[in-house]
Tab-separated table of C-alpha atoms in Angstrom:
chain	number	residue	atom	x	y	z
A	1	MET	CA	143.785	281.641	207.117
A	2	ALA	CA	142.031	283.577	209.822
A	3	ALA	CA	143.563	283.447	213.287
A	4	LEU	CA	142.066	280.871	215.629
A	5	HIS	CA	141.053	282.095	219.090
A	6	LEU	CA	140.698	279.237	221.523
A	7	SER	CA	138.828	281.148	224.196
A	8	SER	CA	136.181	282.547	221.878
A	9	MET	CA	134.984	279.362	220.167
A	10	PHE	CA	131.224	278.984	220.640
A	11	PHE	CA	129.367	276.397	218.624
A	12	PRO	CA	125.589	275.925	218.395
A	13	THR	CA	124.564	272.500	219.588
A	14	GLN	CA	121.353	271.986	217.687
A	15	ILE	CA	120.432	272.282	214.038
A	16	SER	CA	116.787	272.517	213.189
A	17	SER	CA	115.007	270.762	210.364
A	18	VAL	CA	115.591	271.843	206.792
A	19	ALA	CA	112.973	273.184	204.434
A	20	PRO	CA	111.722	270.421	202.050
A	21	SER	CA	112.728	272.409	198.974
A	22	ARG	CA	116.379	272.359	199.896
A	23	LYS	CA	118.925	269.525	200.010
A	24	LYS	CA	118.802	267.742	203.351
A	25	VAL	CA	121.247	265.408	205.049
A	26	GLN	CA	120.102	263.666	208.233
A	27	SER	CA	122.086	264.005	211.414
A	28	SER	CA	123.325	261.026	213.354
A	29	CYS	CA	125.855	262.664	215.622
A	30	ALA	CA	125.287	263.494	219.256
A	31	THR	CA	125.261	267.123	220.361
A	32	GLN	CA	126.564	268.695	223.528
A	33	ALA	CA	124.842	271.208	225.771
A	34	ALA	CA	126.976	271.443	228.879
A	35	PRO	CA	127.205	274.903	230.439
A	36	LEU	CA	130.155	277.037	229.419
A	37	ALA	CA	132.984	276.941	231.931
A	38	SER	CA	134.324	280.130	233.433
A	39	ARG	CA	137.144	281.667	231.469
A	40	ALA	CA	139.074	282.036	234.694
A	41	SER	CA	141.064	278.822	234.994
A	42	ALA	CA	141.592	277.593	238.525
A	43	ILE	CA	145.231	276.570	238.740
A	44	THR	CA	146.308	274.046	241.350
A	45	GLY	CA	149.641	272.544	242.310
A	46	LEU	CA	151.700	275.508	241.047
A	47	ARG	CA	155.088	276.138	242.610
A	48	LEU	CA	157.759	278.551	241.540
A	49	PRO	CA	161.065	276.836	240.714
A	50	THR	CA	163.999	277.556	242.962
A	51	ALA	CA	167.694	277.167	242.290
A	52	GLY	CA	168.830	273.566	242.191
A	53	LYS	CA	165.298	272.149	242.177
A	54	LYS	CA	163.292	270.615	239.371
A	55	ARG	CA	160.259	272.403	237.993
A	56	VAL	CA	156.969	271.157	239.354
A	57	ALA	CA	154.294	270.285	236.819
A	58	VAL	CA	151.296	272.614	236.665
A	59	SER	CA	147.876	270.991	236.772
A	60	THR	CA	144.509	272.589	236.154
A	61	ASN	CA	140.916	271.745	236.927
A	62	ALA	CA	139.542	274.128	234.324
A	63	ALA	CA	136.706	272.514	232.363
A	64	TRP	CA	136.888	272.503	228.562
A	65	ASN	CA	133.652	273.188	226.767
A	66	PRO	CA	133.688	275.515	223.772
A	67	PHE	CA	130.389	274.124	222.520
A	68	ALA	CA	127.804	275.851	224.681
A	69	LYS	CA	124.785	277.026	222.754
A	70	SER	CA	125.456	280.309	221.008
A	71	THR	CA	123.516	283.415	221.984
A	72	VAL	CA	124.266	285.276	218.749
A	73	ALA	CA	121.162	286.812	217.250
A	74	ALA	CA	119.683	285.149	214.193
A	75	ALA	CA	120.410	286.601	210.760
A	76	SER	CA	117.883	288.860	209.110
A	77	VAL	CA	115.330	287.460	206.688
A	78	ASP	CA	114.511	290.751	204.987
A	79	GLY	CA	116.262	289.884	201.755
A	80	THR	CA	119.716	291.073	202.825
A	81	GLY	CA	120.675	287.765	204.402
A	82	TYR	CA	119.942	284.051	204.323
A	83	PRO	CA	117.382	282.567	206.726
A	84	ALA	CA	118.802	281.213	209.950
A	85	GLY	CA	117.636	278.087	211.713
A	86	LYS	CA	119.798	275.480	210.021
A	87	LEU	CA	123.420	274.929	209.058
A	88	THR	CA	123.809	276.250	205.511
A	89	ILE	CA	126.725	275.283	203.290
A	90	PHE	CA	127.237	277.483	200.242
A	91	THR	CA	128.569	275.560	197.304
A	92	SER	CA	129.514	275.847	193.667
A	93	LYS	CA	130.560	272.909	191.514
A	94	GLY	CA	134.312	272.475	191.395
A	95	SER	CA	134.947	274.736	194.384
A	96	ARG	CA	136.522	273.857	197.724
A	97	ALA	CA	133.056	273.802	199.211
A	98	GLN	CA	132.972	270.091	198.391
A	99	ILE	CA	135.596	269.566	201.106
A	100	ILE	CA	133.134	270.921	203.652
A	101	GLU	CA	130.267	268.839	202.305
A	102	TRP	CA	132.451	265.711	202.442
A	103	TYR	CA	133.012	266.064	206.165
A	104	ALA	CA	129.414	267.050	206.910
A	105	VAL	CA	128.027	264.083	204.990
A	106	GLU	CA	130.453	261.593	206.545
A	107	LYS	CA	129.648	262.792	210.059
A	108	GLY	CA	125.907	262.858	209.478
A	109	LEU	CA	125.495	266.573	210.091
A	110	GLU	CA	122.152	267.963	208.951
A	111	PHE	CA	122.644	270.864	206.570
A	112	GLU	CA	121.148	272.843	203.753
A	113	SER	CA	123.170	273.174	200.572
A	114	VAL	CA	122.759	276.447	198.685
A	115	SER	CA	124.307	276.689	195.230
A	116	VAL	CA	125.908	280.039	194.384
A	117	ASN	CA	126.283	280.852	190.688
A	118	MET	CA	129.890	282.002	190.446
A	119	ARG	CA	129.704	282.343	186.656
A	120	ASN	CA	127.137	285.096	187.146
A	121	GLY	CA	129.224	286.678	189.901
A	122	ASP	CA	126.686	285.967	192.633
A	123	HIS	CA	129.562	285.289	195.050
A	124	LYS	CA	130.666	288.905	194.726
A	125	LYS	CA	127.395	290.498	195.811
A	126	LYS	CA	124.773	290.288	198.506
A	127	PRO	CA	123.469	288.204	200.094
A	128	PHE	CA	126.573	286.000	199.751
A	129	THR	CA	128.971	288.774	200.729
A	130	ASN	CA	127.092	289.025	204.027
A	131	VAL	CA	128.507	285.574	204.733
A	132	ASN	CA	131.944	286.096	203.196
A	133	PRO	CA	132.723	289.768	202.476
A	134	PHE	CA	135.660	288.640	200.311
A	135	GLY	CA	133.337	286.805	197.941
A	136	LYS	CA	135.111	283.456	197.991
A	137	MET	CA	134.234	279.828	198.598
A	138	PRO	CA	133.813	278.009	200.858
A	139	ALA	CA	131.530	279.613	203.400
A	140	VAL	CA	128.821	278.467	205.760
A	141	GLN	CA	126.163	280.060	207.892
A	142	ALA	CA	125.629	278.550	211.314
A	143	ALA	CA	122.152	277.677	212.530
A	144	ASP	CA	122.079	280.871	214.598
A	145	GLY	CA	123.078	283.000	211.598
A	146	THR	CA	126.796	283.289	212.368
A	147	PRO	CA	128.816	283.446	209.124
A	148	VAL	CA	132.007	281.376	208.902
A	149	PHE	CA	134.491	281.434	206.029
A	150	GLU	CA	137.931	279.942	205.254
A	151	SER	CA	137.967	276.164	204.875
A	152	GLY	CA	140.113	275.580	207.954
A	153	ALA	CA	137.862	277.623	210.229
A	154	ILE	CA	134.786	275.888	208.819
A	155	LEU	CA	136.253	272.419	209.353
A	156	LEU	CA	137.079	273.259	212.970
A	157	TYR	CA	133.549	274.531	213.466
A	158	LEU	CA	132.002	271.397	211.977
A	159	ALA	CA	134.329	269.195	214.003
A	160	GLY	CA	132.897	270.912	217.063
A	161	LEU	CA	129.364	270.178	215.895
A	162	ALA	CA	130.277	266.559	215.213
A	163	GLY	CA	131.652	266.080	218.719
A	164	GLU	CA	135.268	265.474	217.707
A	165	LEU	CA	136.787	268.215	219.843
A	166	LYS	CA	136.303	267.112	223.435
A	167	SER	CA	139.433	268.703	224.888
A	168	PRO	CA	142.003	271.422	224.167
A	169	GLU	CA	144.300	268.652	222.960
A	170	ASP	CA	141.686	267.438	220.464
A	171	TYR	CA	141.318	271.007	219.252
A	172	ALA	CA	145.074	271.444	218.901
A	173	THR	CA	145.435	268.138	217.052
A	174	ALA	CA	142.762	269.085	214.522
A	175	ALA	CA	144.132	272.607	214.157
A	176	LYS	CA	147.719	271.475	213.529
A	177	TRP	CA	146.707	269.204	210.645
A	178	ILE	CA	144.342	271.781	209.159
A	179	LEU	CA	147.013	274.477	209.346
A	180	TYR	CA	149.658	272.137	207.969
A	181	ALA	CA	147.467	271.120	205.034
A	182	ASN	CA	146.627	274.710	204.110
A	183	ALA	CA	149.730	276.671	205.036
A	184	THR	CA	152.557	274.165	204.526
A	185	TYR	CA	151.614	271.303	202.234
A	186	TRP	CA	149.372	273.018	199.704
A	187	SER	CA	151.358	276.236	199.511
A	188	THR	CA	154.409	274.133	198.580
A	189	VAL	CA	152.460	272.144	195.980
A	190	GLU	CA	151.167	275.320	194.351
A	191	LYS	CA	154.741	276.538	193.920
A	192	THR	CA	156.311	273.270	192.755
A	193	ARG	CA	153.239	271.726	191.082
A	194	THR	CA	154.141	268.360	192.567
A	195	GLY	CA	154.049	266.603	195.903
A	196	PRO	CA	156.947	267.777	198.122
A	197	PRO	CA	159.226	264.718	198.546
A	198	ASP	CA	160.398	265.527	202.076
A	199	GLN	CA	156.871	266.027	203.347
A	200	LEU	CA	155.608	262.916	201.561
A	201	ASP	CA	158.472	260.934	203.096
A	202	ALA	CA	157.298	261.956	206.555
A	203	LEU	CA	153.648	261.231	205.766
A	204	ASN	CA	154.551	257.861	204.267
A	205	ALA	CA	156.324	256.877	207.476
A	206	LEU	CA	153.447	258.117	209.638
A	207	LEU	CA	150.885	256.140	207.649
A	208	SER	CA	152.860	252.912	207.752
A	209	ASP	CA	150.970	251.585	210.787
A	210	ARG	CA	147.546	253.243	210.612
A	211	PRO	CA	144.665	253.675	208.153
A	212	PHE	CA	144.066	257.340	209.052
A	213	LEU	CA	146.190	260.213	210.331
A	214	LEU	CA	145.141	259.836	213.959
A	215	GLY	CA	144.882	256.050	214.000
A	216	GLU	CA	141.899	253.810	213.382
A	217	GLU	CA	139.239	256.532	213.195
A	218	PHE	CA	138.513	258.940	210.335
A	219	SER	CA	138.653	262.555	211.498
A	220	VAL	CA	138.513	266.136	210.314
A	221	SER	CA	142.303	265.990	209.950
A	222	ASP	CA	141.874	263.442	207.153
A	223	VAL	CA	139.522	265.750	205.281
A	224	ALA	CA	141.953	268.655	205.621
A	225	LEU	CA	144.994	266.808	204.326
A	226	GLY	CA	143.260	264.197	202.182
A	227	SER	CA	141.519	266.811	200.077
A	228	TYR	CA	144.832	268.443	199.187
A	229	LEU	CA	146.448	265.109	198.407
A	230	TYR	CA	143.511	264.532	196.070
A	231	TYR	CA	144.039	267.946	194.454
A	232	THR	CA	147.726	267.145	193.991
A	233	LYS	CA	146.737	264.000	192.116
A	234	ALA	CA	143.872	265.562	190.137
A	235	PHE	CA	145.498	268.884	189.181
A	236	PHE	CA	149.175	267.975	188.861
A	237	GLY	CA	149.115	264.271	188.076
A	238	GLU	CA	150.957	263.186	191.212
A	239	LYS	CA	150.894	259.371	191.487
A	240	PHE	CA	152.695	259.059	194.858
A	241	GLY	CA	154.644	256.143	193.352
A	242	LYS	CA	157.535	256.479	195.798
A	243	HIS	CA	155.151	256.798	198.735
A	244	PRO	CA	152.921	253.701	198.739
A	245	ASN	CA	151.405	254.350	202.146
A	246	VAL	CA	150.300	257.805	201.069
A	247	SER	CA	148.865	256.334	197.879
A	248	LYS	CA	146.913	253.669	199.785
A	249	TYR	CA	145.704	256.297	202.234
A	250	LEU	CA	144.377	258.538	199.469
A	251	THR	CA	142.722	255.584	197.739
A	252	ARG	CA	141.043	254.646	201.022
A	253	LEU	CA	139.639	258.171	201.353
A	254	MET	CA	138.490	258.338	197.739
A	255	GLU	CA	136.590	255.071	198.136
A	256	MET	CA	134.427	256.510	200.913
A	257	LYS	CA	130.804	256.972	199.858
A	258	SER	CA	130.777	260.468	201.344
A	259	PHE	CA	133.808	261.441	199.241
A	260	LYS	CA	132.298	260.045	196.045
A	261	ALA	CA	129.069	261.957	196.687
A	262	THR	CA	130.875	265.286	197.174
A	263	CYS	CA	134.473	265.816	196.062
A	264	GLY	CA	134.362	262.870	193.673
A	265	ALA	CA	131.229	264.152	191.990
A	266	SER	CA	132.558	267.620	191.192
């Protein structure tokens, strides 16, 4: 997964209307347009520790706003790139792109879905390789033309659009679950072809008192981990019999209309 740079996250705050000939999903989420804070954080209350004294907590009044409107130039429309002006999700049936669509649909993000014919190798040539030079799914193009690939990076981007990431702590919480799902959980499943018992034990305990990973509200973290739990069940026949809370959690996710319309339909 590509490295995540906290100080360089800039998300567009508006997505324009979609052409009638393309798939359209209406937006219901609020956008943010506060001015970008200075990168120079003003630190207050800092004292250097001295022998025999306790460390003094450091506080900061730096504002957190990675969602100022992007100033990146729009993509070309001369045939070498896709038109800008709307969020575009590139998809192919059975690919991980359905994970991205699941979150976008659930959060009411307006987007255009463009099907890429992988059987014909269209993902290995332009214009798709302008979005992902490695020719793999999933990938999206932001409304301003910025290409984004890798499922984790895309989910973080969409979480910004959806208004989930209101603080550095929100960002870190989403990032830790996305990284765990991709780098720890799924990499283990691919090797063992079954759900890792120790990890499922921990997840089962965590989910004993909440419907979703972060509590009462569905979040991007649930898409990140839930999709891989679903793959574990679908590809390797995992029933999560010894982990009833995990099983109930996955069932809850799979019963969502947005899941059935995207991941469940592939």
